Amino acid sequence: DHPISSSDRSRVGTPSIKRKRPLEEGNNGHFCKLQLIWKKVSWSVTPKNALVQLHELKPGLQYKMVSQTGPVHAPVFAVAVEVNGLTFEGTGPTKKKAKMRAAELALKSFVQFPNACQAHFAMGNCFNPSTDFTSDQADFPDTLFKEFEPSAHSEDFSVYNPVNNELLSTAYRHGRLLCHTLDLMGHAKQNKHKMASTAESEKNPVVLLNELRSGLRYVCLSETVEKQHIKSFVMAVRVDGRTFEGSGRSKKLAKGQAAQAALQALFNIRLPSHIPSRSKCNHLPQVRFADSIYQMVTRKFQELTDNFTSMHARHKTLAGIVMTRGLDIRQAQVIVLSSGTKCINGEYINDQGRVVNDCHAEILARRAFVHFLYSQLELHLSKRREDWERSVFVRLKEGGYRLKENILFHLYVSTSPCGDARLNSPYEITTDLNSTKHIVRKYRGHLRTKIESGEGTIPVRCHNAVQTWDGVLLGEQLVTMSCTDKIARWNVLGLQGALLSYFIEPTYLHSIIVGSLCHTGHLSRVMSHRIEDIGQLPASYRHNPLLLSGVSNAEARQPGKSPSFSVNWIVGNTDPEVINATTGKRTCGGSSRLCKHTFYVRWAKLYGKDPPHILSTRMPSHGDMPSVYSEAKLVAQTYQAVKQQLFKAFQKAGLGTWVKKPPEQDQFLLTV
């Protein structure tokens, strides 16, 4: 009630500051602390720009000034650089910016960044460095993908506890502090939020998004005419520096899907009336299923590596296959595990089938799965009733075997498979949304090959699809197809390979669960939609409608260089096997249980069994056993025909030619 003197006012500060002090110092000041910590963390990340990144990967590149156009007061410079035999030209108002743009384009053609933060800065995206460039959560009714967003931190913030490391890491990982406003004063806003949510759920997603971010413009990325003259549209909208896509039978539906994706990703708003029905969207039926698969694989790996203390626990990519009866997670079982990101050096290529050429985790998981199938087939042929009852196979009356009803296999990969699936968005949309122009990436969906003794992939360029033995031994790089393309191949041919197709029907994955670095719509496109026009396939073969899923809380990527070894484990075996990825053999120097020679020996033992019903009806009659590995594979005529049909579909779609290893590596005799 008493007036404050000028000396007192200078001592206590202004009234506005005085009102803020309790909020900063009291029990309700945690949000302010969190803001301060967040600012420090946001500015502590200083990734390298595109020029530095490209120089480290390709030192000694020469940038050439191509042209200078425009008026003197507003010049436009063009600078070009040649990388991997391709020329990339960048333009800008200064030579420096043009040079930077050329470096960005070169990086986009072959680099897959280890984390989203580096990708943002190297690609010139100048928004928040912690924003995940792969988290475009567009819902695609027709693209077989469902990504799950954690919601644990979006509720009951009115009684929020003091700041902790878990909250900070979660906030940093999602590129924003919190999904909803923290209520620091009580429960008053909680009821208001519930009322707002009810009102929001009754609105159209386009209308609601426009209220939150007015002035948005939608771009039509593509318009295609499918079978029976049915049109399909893909629309995109850019919100807060991020691009969201949606697809539908009309532009209106596609816009709604794009808006819904933006609402869910940026504001954690999911409109019930716009959730795709199961008849339109193939995805795993429950959020926890994918997380359960991920947790089972990581727990098993933890068990095998002594709680991650083993020297072989270090990995960049972890993969595993889980077997379920239907989608009952209670009966799920991890059957194979693998880790690795390297391929064999060309100097160690072997003409006796005693090395493993590709030690990427996904590929080793598939080879370990083939080992598992051999074991299950041998179990079914046992004379003991309890053995063949435990097998996953049942005998067909007409000959051969197939999986028991309701047996499903799910592949978990800790990061998106190398190749086109791991690249950033398939489109580059101009930041000026007043223009409807967009740039379609030159190599969208293109077949890609791995780099020998390195990481990352490049588009296939050679017209000759067969490498030569002497060329590789003389120093030519040994080319291996990317994991993305190999998985697409399994999606048509099955995982069993040519030799096992003598005995069993094609065996397909039911789903793939990806831990991180996944682009929602693009992953589905490269896995399922690149070869839709493959044509009619023989009986039991199909273009598998693979289900794709993300996880709500993926494991953190391990820092440092990728290890030079790969690990594989198969159910029924106590210890994992360690392979030197450079040589393709075990660290002790012996052949791996996953090499071609080992599989050929096991196949020969099955082929020599007396019962004629062991052979599938798709195979010729039981004759002399092929003595050469390559000949044995060629006898599986139906399998080989489908493989050629697949390769032609890639070529017809303009996606490149499948590159094969030198044929000499498969021309070895059967020796026991």
mmCIF file of C-alpha atoms in Angstrom, residues 218-223 234-236 243 426-433 435-441 444:
data_model
loop_
_atom_site.group_PDB
_atom_site.id
_atom_site.type_symbol
_atom_site.label_atom_id
_atom_site.label_comp_id
_atom_site.label_asym_id
_atom_site.label_seq_id
_atom_site.Cartn_x
_atom_site.Cartn_y
_atom_site.Cartn_z
ATOM 1 C CA TYR A 218 -0.887 -28.093 -51.923
ATOM 2 C CA VAL A 219 1.182 -29.445 -54.816
ATOM 3 C CA CYS A 220 0.114 -32.337 -57.062
ATOM 4 C CA LEU A 221 3.209 -34.544 -57.323
ATOM 5 C CA SER A 222 1.792 -37.181 -59.627
ATOM 6 C CA GLU A 223 -1.333 -38.289 -61.412
ATOM 7 C CA VAL A 234 -0.262 -37.849 -54.829
ATOM 8 C CA MET A 235 -0.510 -34.432 -53.165
ATOM 9 C CA ALA A 236 2.053 -32.731 -50.929
ATOM 10 C CA THR A 243 6.927 -31.948 -46.554
ATOM 11 C CA PRO A 426 11.876 -39.206 -53.485
ATOM 12 C CA TYR A 427 10.923 -35.670 -54.371
ATOM 13 C CA GLU A 428 12.458 -32.262 -53.998
ATOM 14 C CA ILE A 429 9.631 -29.725 -53.752
ATOM 15 C CA THR A 430 10.537 -26.095 -54.294
ATOM 16 C CA THR A 431 10.319 -23.994 -51.166
ATOM 17 C CA ASP A 432 8.229 -21.497 -53.138
ATOM 18 C CA LEU A 433 4.845 -23.151 -52.883
ATOM 19 C CA SER A 435 4.795 -22.471 -57.904
ATOM 20 C CA THR A 436 3.497 -25.946 -58.696
ATOM 21 C CA LYS A 437 6.801 -27.058 -60.176
ATOM 22 C CA HIS A 438 8.700 -29.853 -58.518
ATOM 23 C CA ILE A 439 11.878 -31.726 -59.317
ATOM 24 C CA VAL A 440 11.659 -35.492 -59.514
ATOM 25 C CA ARG A 441 14.899 -37.127 -58.458
ATOM 26 C CA ARG A 444 14.054 -42.371 -57.930
#
